PDB file of C-alpha atoms in Angstrom:
ATOM      1  CA  MET A 252       0.000   0.000   0.000  1.00  0.00           C
ATOM      2  CA  VAL A 253       2.823   2.384   0.936  1.00  0.00           C
ATOM      3  CA  LYS A 254       4.688   1.557  -2.291  1.00  0.00           C
ATOM      4  CA  LYS A 255       1.526   2.235  -4.290  1.00  0.00           C
ATOM      5  CA  GLN A 256       1.123   5.635  -2.611  1.00  0.00           C
ATOM      6  CA  LEU A 257       4.749   6.546  -3.363  1.00  0.00           C
ATOM      7  CA  ILE A 258       4.302   5.689  -7.053  1.00  0.00           C
ATOM      8  CA  TYR A 259       1.030   7.652  -7.124  1.00  0.00           C
ATOM      9  CA  SER A 260       2.701  10.662  -5.536  1.00  0.00           C
ATOM     10  CA  ALA A 261       5.672  10.591  -7.928  1.00  0.00           C
ATOM     11  CA  ILE A 262       3.523  10.380 -11.044  1.00  0.00           C
ATOM     12  CA  LEU A 263       0.971  13.078 -10.232  1.00  0.00           C
ATOM     13  CA  ASP A 264       2.004  16.720 -10.150  1.00  0.00           C
ATOM     14  CA  ASP A 265       0.365  19.331  -7.942  1.00  0.00           C
ATOM     15  CA  SER A 266      -2.281  20.241 -10.516  1.00  0.00           C
ATOM     16  CA  ALA A 267      -3.402  16.632 -10.937  1.00  0.00           C
ATOM     17  CA  LEU A 268      -3.565  16.115  -7.178  1.00  0.00           C
ATOM     18  CA  TRP A 269      -5.450  19.394  -6.767  1.00  0.00           C
ATOM     19  CA  ASN A 270      -8.097  18.426  -9.304  1.00  0.00           C
ATOM     20  CA  SER A 271      -8.371  14.997  -7.742  1.00  0.00           C
ATOM     21  CA  LEU A 272      -8.916  16.369  -4.233  1.00  0.00           C
ATOM     22  CA  LYS A 273     -11.576  18.711  -5.648  1.00  0.00           C
ATOM     23  CA  GLU A 274     -13.426  15.566  -6.636  1.00  0.00           C
ATOM     24  CA  GLY A 275     -13.169  14.252  -3.076  1.00  0.00           C
ATOM     25  CA  ASN A 276     -10.068  12.065  -3.333  1.00  0.00           C
ATOM     26  CA  GLU A 277      -8.729  11.854   0.230  1.00  0.00           C
ATOM     27  CA  ASN A 278      -5.472  10.242  -0.902  1.00  0.00           C
ATOM     28  CA  ALA A 279      -4.700  13.198  -3.194  1.00  0.00           C
ATOM     29  CA  PHE A 280      -5.472  15.591  -0.341  1.00  0.00           C
ATOM     30  CA  SER A 281      -3.143  13.673   1.983  1.00  0.00           C
ATOM     31  CA  LEU A 282      -0.324  13.639  -0.566  1.00  0.00           C
ATOM     32  CA  LEU A 283      -0.578  17.394  -1.145  1.00  0.00           C
ATOM     33  CA  PHE A 284      -0.542  17.965   2.600  1.00  0.00           C
ATOM     34  CA  LYS A 285       2.592  15.843   3.079  1.00  0.00           C
ATOM     35  CA  ARG A 286       4.304  17.413   0.057  1.00  0.00           C
ATOM     36  CA  HIS A 287       3.798  21.045   1.082  1.00  0.00           C
ATOM     37  CA  TYR A 288       3.511  20.973   4.871  1.00  0.00           C
ATOM     38  CA  PRO A 289       7.275  21.403   5.616  1.00  0.00           C
ATOM     39  CA  HIS A 290       7.830  24.564   3.555  1.00  0.00           C
ATOM     40  CA  LEU A 291       4.512  26.060   4.715  1.00  0.00           C
ATOM     41  CA  ILE A 292       5.626  25.569   8.311  1.00  0.00           C
ATOM     42  CA  GLN A 293       9.005  27.126   7.465  1.00  0.00           C
ATOM     43  CA  TYR A 294       7.289  30.134   5.869  1.00  0.00           C
ATOM     44  CA  GLY A 295       4.872  30.551   8.783  1.00  0.00           C
ATOM     45  CA  ASN A 296       7.677  30.335  11.328  1.00  0.00           C
ATOM     46  CA  SER A 297       9.283  33.294   9.575  1.00  0.00           C
ATOM     47  CA  PHE A 298       6.447  35.476  10.886  1.00  0.00           C
ATOM     48  CA  LEU A 299       5.564  33.962  14.250  1.00  0.00           C
ATOM     49  CA  PRO A 300       7.883  32.676  16.995  1.00  0.00           C
ATOM     50  CA  PHE A 301       5.103  30.357  18.109  1.00  0.00           C
ATOM     51  CA  PRO A 302       5.427  26.976  16.314  1.00  0.00           C
ATOM     52  CA  GLU A 303       2.134  25.613  17.653  1.00  0.00           C
ATOM     53  CA  LYS A 304       0.204  28.636  16.355  1.00  0.00           C
ATOM     54  CA  VAL A 305       1.885  28.290  12.956  1.00  0.00           C
ATOM     55  CA  GLN A 306       0.960  24.619  12.818  1.00  0.00           C
ATOM     56  CA  ASP A 307      -2.633  25.534  13.659  1.00  0.00           C
ATOM     57  CA  CYS A 308      -2.706  28.102  10.841  1.00  0.00           C
ATOM     58  CA  VAL A 309      -1.329  25.646   8.283  1.00  0.00           C
ATOM     59  CA  GLN A 310      -3.747  22.929   9.376  1.00  0.00           C
ATOM     60  CA  ASP A 311      -6.647  25.407   9.235  1.00  0.00           C
ATOM     61  CA  VAL A 312      -5.738  26.215   5.626  1.00  0.00           C
ATOM     62  CA  PHE A 313      -5.889  22.547   4.654  1.00  0.00           C
ATOM     63  CA  THR A 314      -9.101  22.049   6.616  1.00  0.00           C
ATOM     64  CA  ASP A 315     -10.748  24.873   4.664  1.00  0.00           C
ATOM     65  CA  ILE A 316      -9.447  23.457   1.388  1.00  0.00           C
ATOM     66  CA  TRP A 317     -11.090  20.132   2.114  1.00  0.00           C
ATOM     67  CA  ILE A 318     -14.358  21.604   3.386  1.00  0.00           C
ATOM     68  CA  TYR A 319     -14.730  24.010   0.459  1.00  0.00           C
ATOM     69  CA  ARG A 320     -13.031  21.807  -2.163  1.00  0.00           C
ATOM     70  CA  GLU A 321     -15.978  21.906  -4.577  1.00  0.00           C
ATOM     71  CA  LYS A 322     -15.717  25.712  -4.774  1.00  0.00           C
ATOM     72  CA  LEU A 323     -11.965  25.813  -5.409  1.00  0.00           C
ATOM     73  CA  SER A 324     -10.681  27.152  -8.708  1.00  0.00           C
ATOM     74  CA  ASP A 325      -9.299  24.696 -11.265  1.00  0.00           C
ATOM     75  CA  ASN A 326      -6.524  27.022 -12.443  1.00  0.00           C
ATOM     76  CA  VAL A 327      -4.309  27.216  -9.370  1.00  0.00           C
ATOM     77  CA  VAL A 328      -0.552  27.136  -8.876  1.00  0.00           C
ATOM     78  CA  VAL A 329      -0.795  25.022  -5.758  1.00  0.00           C
ATOM     79  CA  LYS A 330       2.396  26.051  -3.966  1.00  0.00           C
ATOM     80  CA  ALA A 331       1.711  29.771  -4.501  1.00  0.00           C
ATOM     81  CA  TYR A 332      -1.916  29.341  -3.429  1.00  0.00           C
ATOM     82  CA  LEU A 333      -0.911  27.552  -0.224  1.00  0.00           C
ATOM     83  CA  LEU A 334       1.794  30.077   0.685  1.00  0.00           C
ATOM     84  CA  ALA A 335      -0.625  32.955   0.149  1.00  0.00           C
ATOM     85  CA  SER A 336      -3.316  31.178   2.173  1.00  0.00           C
ATOM     86  CA  VAL A 337      -0.975  30.576   5.106  1.00  0.00           C
ATOM     87  CA  ARG A 338       0.140  34.204   5.027  1.00  0.00           C
ATOM     88  CA  LYS A 339      -3.481  35.396   5.061  1.00  0.00           C
ATOM     89  CA  ARG A 340      -4.357  32.997   7.880  1.00  0.00           C
ATOM     90  CA  ILE A 341      -1.464  34.333   9.959  1.00  0.00           C
ATOM     91  CA  THR A 342      -2.584  37.877   9.135  1.00  0.00           C
ATOM     92  CA  ARG A 343      -6.025  37.145  10.545  1.00  0.00           C
ATOM     93  CA  SER A 344      -4.427  35.599  13.622  1.00  0.00           C
ATOM     94  CA  LEU A 345      -2.311  38.716  14.164  1.00  0.00           C
ATOM     95  CA  GLU A 346      -5.325  40.974  13.652  1.00  0.00           C
ATOM     96  CA  ARG A 347      -7.179  39.084  16.381  1.00  0.00           C
ATOM     97  CA  ASP A 348      -4.143  39.432  18.637  1.00  0.00           C
ATOM     98  CA  ARG A 349      -4.009  43.149  17.895  1.00  0.00           C
ATOM     99  CA  ILE A 350      -7.551  43.554  19.169  1.00  0.00           C
ATOM    100  CA  PHE A 351      -6.726  41.841  22.439  1.00  0.00           C
ATOM    101  CA  ARG A 352      -2.986  42.370  22.810  1.00  0.00           C
ATOM    102  CA  PHE A 353      -2.243  45.363  20.564  1.00  0.00           C
ATOM    103  CA  SER A 354       0.106  43.422  18.285  1.00  0.00           C
ATOM    104  CA  SER A 355       1.079  44.527  14.777  1.00  0.00           C
ATOM    105  CA  SER A 356      -0.299  43.446  11.416  1.00  0.00           C
ATOM    106  CA  ILE A 357       1.773  41.076   9.299  1.00  0.00           C
ATOM    107  CA  ASP A 358       3.060  43.880   7.039  1.00  0.00           C
ATOM    108  CA  THR A 359       4.887  45.424  10.006  1.00  0.00           C
ATOM    109  CA  VAL A 360       6.155  42.110  11.391  1.00  0.00           C
ATOM    110  CA  GLU A 361       9.785  41.304  10.647  1.00  0.00           C
ATOM    111  CA  PHE A 362      10.364  38.389   8.286  1.00  0.00           C
ATOM    112  CA  LEU A 363      12.434  36.132  10.548  1.00  0.00           C
ATOM    113  CA  PHE A 364      13.773  33.593   8.050  1.00  0.00           C
ATOM    114  CA  ASP A 365      17.569  33.429   8.067  1.00  0.00           C
ATOM    115  CA  PHE A 366      19.237  32.640   4.779  1.00  0.00           C
ATOM    116  CA  SER A 367      22.060  30.228   5.487  1.00  0.00           C
ATOM    117  CA  ILE A 368      24.139  29.316   2.468  1.00  0.00           C
ATOM    118  CA  GLU A 369      26.343  26.454   3.632  1.00  0.00           C
ATOM    119  CA  HIS A 370      29.736  28.147   3.697  1.00  0.00           C
ATOM    120  CA  HIS A 371      31.248  25.428   5.920  1.00  0.00           C
ATOM    121  CA  LEU A 372      30.840  22.919   3.086  1.00  0.00           C
ATOM    122  CA  ILE A 373      33.161  24.966   0.857  1.00  0.00           C
ATOM    123  CA  SER A 374      36.747  23.748   1.116  1.00  0.00           C
ATOM    124  CA  ASP A 375      38.351  26.941  -0.188  1.00  0.00           C
ATOM    125  CA  GLU A 376      38.740  29.343   2.761  1.00  0.00           C
ATOM    126  CA  THR A 377      38.466  32.502   0.652  1.00  0.00           C
ATOM    127  CA  ALA A 378      35.288  31.324  -1.067  1.00  0.00           C
ATOM    128  CA  ALA A 379      33.781  30.257   2.267  1.00  0.00           C
ATOM    129  CA  SER A 380      34.506  33.687   3.711  1.00  0.00           C
ATOM    130  CA  LYS A 381      32.758  35.365   0.768  1.00  0.00           C
ATOM    131  CA  VAL A 382      29.689  33.172   1.173  1.00  0.00           C
ATOM    132  CA  LEU A 383      29.563  33.933   4.896  1.00  0.00           C
ATOM    133  CA  HIS A 384      29.677  37.634   4.031  1.00  0.00           C
ATOM    134  CA  LEU A 385      26.835  37.159   1.539  1.00  0.00           C
ATOM    135  CA  ASN A 386      24.749  35.467   4.253  1.00  0.00           C
ATOM    136  CA  HIS A 387      25.118  38.570   6.398  1.00  0.00           C
ATOM    137  CA  LEU A 388      24.246  40.905   3.526  1.00  0.00           C
ATOM    138  CA  ILE A 389      21.059  39.002   2.670  1.00  0.00           C
ATOM    139  CA  ASN A 390      19.885  38.741   6.266  1.00  0.00           C
ATOM    140  CA  ASP A 391      20.453  42.472   6.801  1.00  0.00           C
ATOM    141  CA  LEU A 392      18.086  43.390   3.964  1.00  0.00           C
ATOM    142  CA  PRO A 393      14.763  45.082   4.802  1.00  0.00           C
ATOM    143  CA  SER A 394      12.189  42.496   5.840  1.00  0.00           C
ATOM    144  CA  ARG A 395       9.933  42.708   2.776  1.00  0.00           C
ATOM    145  CA  GLN A 396      12.868  42.522   0.366  1.00  0.00           C
ATOM    146  CA  LYS A 397      14.150  39.442   2.146  1.00  0.00           C
ATOM    147  CA  GLU A 398      10.706  37.848   1.989  1.00  0.00           C
ATOM    148  CA  ALA A 399      10.483  38.566  -1.734  1.00  0.00           C
ATOM    149  CA  LEU A 400      13.879  36.899  -2.289  1.00  0.00           C
ATOM    150  CA  TYR A 401      12.757  33.922  -0.220  1.00  0.00           C
ATOM    151  CA  LEU A 402       9.619  33.479  -2.305  1.00  0.00           C
ATOM    152  CA  ARG A 403      11.487  33.929  -5.587  1.00  0.00           C
ATOM    153  CA  TYR A 404      14.607  31.843  -5.040  1.00  0.00           C
ATOM    154  CA  THR A 405      13.775  29.443  -2.209  1.00  0.00           C
ATOM    155  CA  GLN A 406      10.120  28.756  -3.085  1.00  0.00           C
ATOM    156  CA  GLU A 407      10.678  29.430  -6.817  1.00  0.00           C
ATOM    157  CA  LEU A 408       7.571  31.563  -7.325  1.00  0.00           C
ATOM    158  CA  THR A 409       7.146  33.847 -10.317  1.00  0.00           C
ATOM    159  CA  VAL A 410       6.844  37.599  -9.815  1.00  0.00           C
ATOM    160  CA  ASP A 411       3.087  37.333 -10.457  1.00  0.00           C
ATOM    161  CA  GLN A 412       2.788  34.662  -7.771  1.00  0.00           C
ATOM    162  CA  ILE A 413       4.872  36.718  -5.340  1.00  0.00           C
ATOM    163  CA  ALA A 414       2.543  39.657  -5.932  1.00  0.00           C
ATOM    164  CA  ASP A 415      -0.474  37.476  -5.148  1.00  0.00           C
ATOM    165  CA  THR A 416       1.172  36.043  -2.041  1.00  0.00           C
ATOM    166  CA  LEU A 417       2.113  39.472  -0.673  1.00  0.00           C
ATOM    167  CA  ASP A 418      -1.208  40.980  -1.817  1.00  0.00           C
ATOM    168  CA  ILE A 419       0.508  43.685  -3.873  1.00  0.00           C
ATOM    169  CA  ASN A 420       0.604  44.468  -7.593  1.00  0.00           C
ATOM    170  CA  TYR A 421       3.108  43.039 -10.053  1.00  0.00           C
ATOM    171  CA  GLN A 422       5.192  46.221 -10.262  1.00  0.00           C
ATOM    172  CA  SER A 423       5.532  46.455  -6.475  1.00  0.00           C
ATOM    173  CA  ALA A 424       6.684  42.829  -6.276  1.00  0.00           C
ATOM    174  CA  ASN A 425       9.163  43.401  -9.101  1.00  0.00           C
ATOM    175  CA  ASN A 426      10.441  46.542  -7.358  1.00  0.00           C
ATOM    176  CA  LEU A 427      11.008  44.628  -4.119  1.00  0.00           C
ATOM    177  CA  LEU A 428      13.175  42.064  -5.911  1.00  0.00           C
ATOM    178  CA  HIS A 429      15.012  44.734  -7.887  1.00  0.00           C
ATOM    179  CA  ARG A 430      15.800  46.809  -4.796  1.00  0.00           C
ATOM    180  CA  ALA A 431      16.943  43.728  -2.899  1.00  0.00           C
ATOM    181  CA  LEU A 432      19.419  42.783  -5.626  1.00  0.00           C
ATOM    182  CA  LEU A 433      20.589  46.390  -5.934  1.00  0.00           C
ATOM    183  CA  ASN A 434      21.251  46.516  -2.196  1.00  0.00           C
ATOM    184  CA  LEU A 435      23.252  43.301  -2.395  1.00  0.00           C
ATOM    185  CA  ARG A 436      25.279  44.529  -5.367  1.00  0.00           C
ATOM    186  CA  LYS A 437      26.330  47.647  -3.416  1.00  0.00           C
ATOM    187  CA  GLU A 438      28.342  45.462  -1.033  1.00  0.00           C
ATOM    188  CA  TRP A 439      28.872  42.274  -3.032  1.00  0.00           C
ATOM    189  CA  LYS A 440      31.775  42.726  -5.440  1.00  0.00           C
ATOM    190  CA  GLU A 441      31.412  39.367  -7.171  1.00  0.00           C
ATOM    191  CA  ASN A 442      29.272  38.467 -10.197  1.00  0.00           C
ATOM    192  CA  ILE A 443      25.546  39.063  -9.513  1.00  0.00           C
ATOM    193  CA  PHE A 444      24.769  35.635 -11.002  1.00  0.00           C
ATOM    194  CA  VAL A 445      26.673  34.058  -8.112  1.00  0.00           C
ATOM    195  CA  ILE A 446      24.115  35.606  -5.750  1.00  0.00           C
ATOM    196  CA  LEU A 447      21.227  34.148  -7.724  1.00  0.00           C
ATOM    197  CA  MET A 448      22.851  30.719  -7.908  1.00  0.00           C
ATOM    198  CA  LEU A 449      23.576  30.616  -4.177  1.00  0.00           C
ATOM    199  CA  LEU A 450      20.116  31.909  -3.262  1.00  0.00           C
ATOM    200  CA  SER A 451      18.584  29.092  -5.271  1.00  0.00           C
ATOM    201  CA  SER A 452      20.590  26.556  -3.255  1.00  0.00           C
ATOM    202  CA  VAL A 453      19.207  27.654   0.109  1.00  0.00           C
ATOM    203  CA  LEU A 454      16.904  25.101   1.747  1.00  0.00           C
TER     204      LEU A 454
END
């Protein structure tokens, strides 16, 4: 049974699983949950230092997907949809907290994810030092710019999908990425393509 599920998961992409769960296929729903849960938790933890609350938000998103599956759109980029949904769920959680505890909205909350390009795996000492420096430069970026880079190069979203996730227009999302790379280039003297390559390797 487990082997059959693994084969089923490998063959079907997100879109096929999404359409299948819309038709009430519990196995497709379970596979999507297992496939995306880790990076949704990682993304949520970048906003809230409360792992249990993040887990609740992610699980609530999947609960709503199952309950309202018949009303879901067919044309969905699943990863982008889930990231945006988790972000919105956390926003609502923060808004409730603001009412009772005067906390901030998500747009004023620092994006806590730390980029960590594995410099210790690089044998050349000079190269390792440069990568360590790049880690510091990326993590010192303004919060929204860092989040945009995370969505683009770690989660591999398009600019359109980043805009949807952040609830901004395409030009604003593009500007965030552009300003982030400009800020890095001010201090990073190496080829800009090295930045993009290393960003894409971050887990």
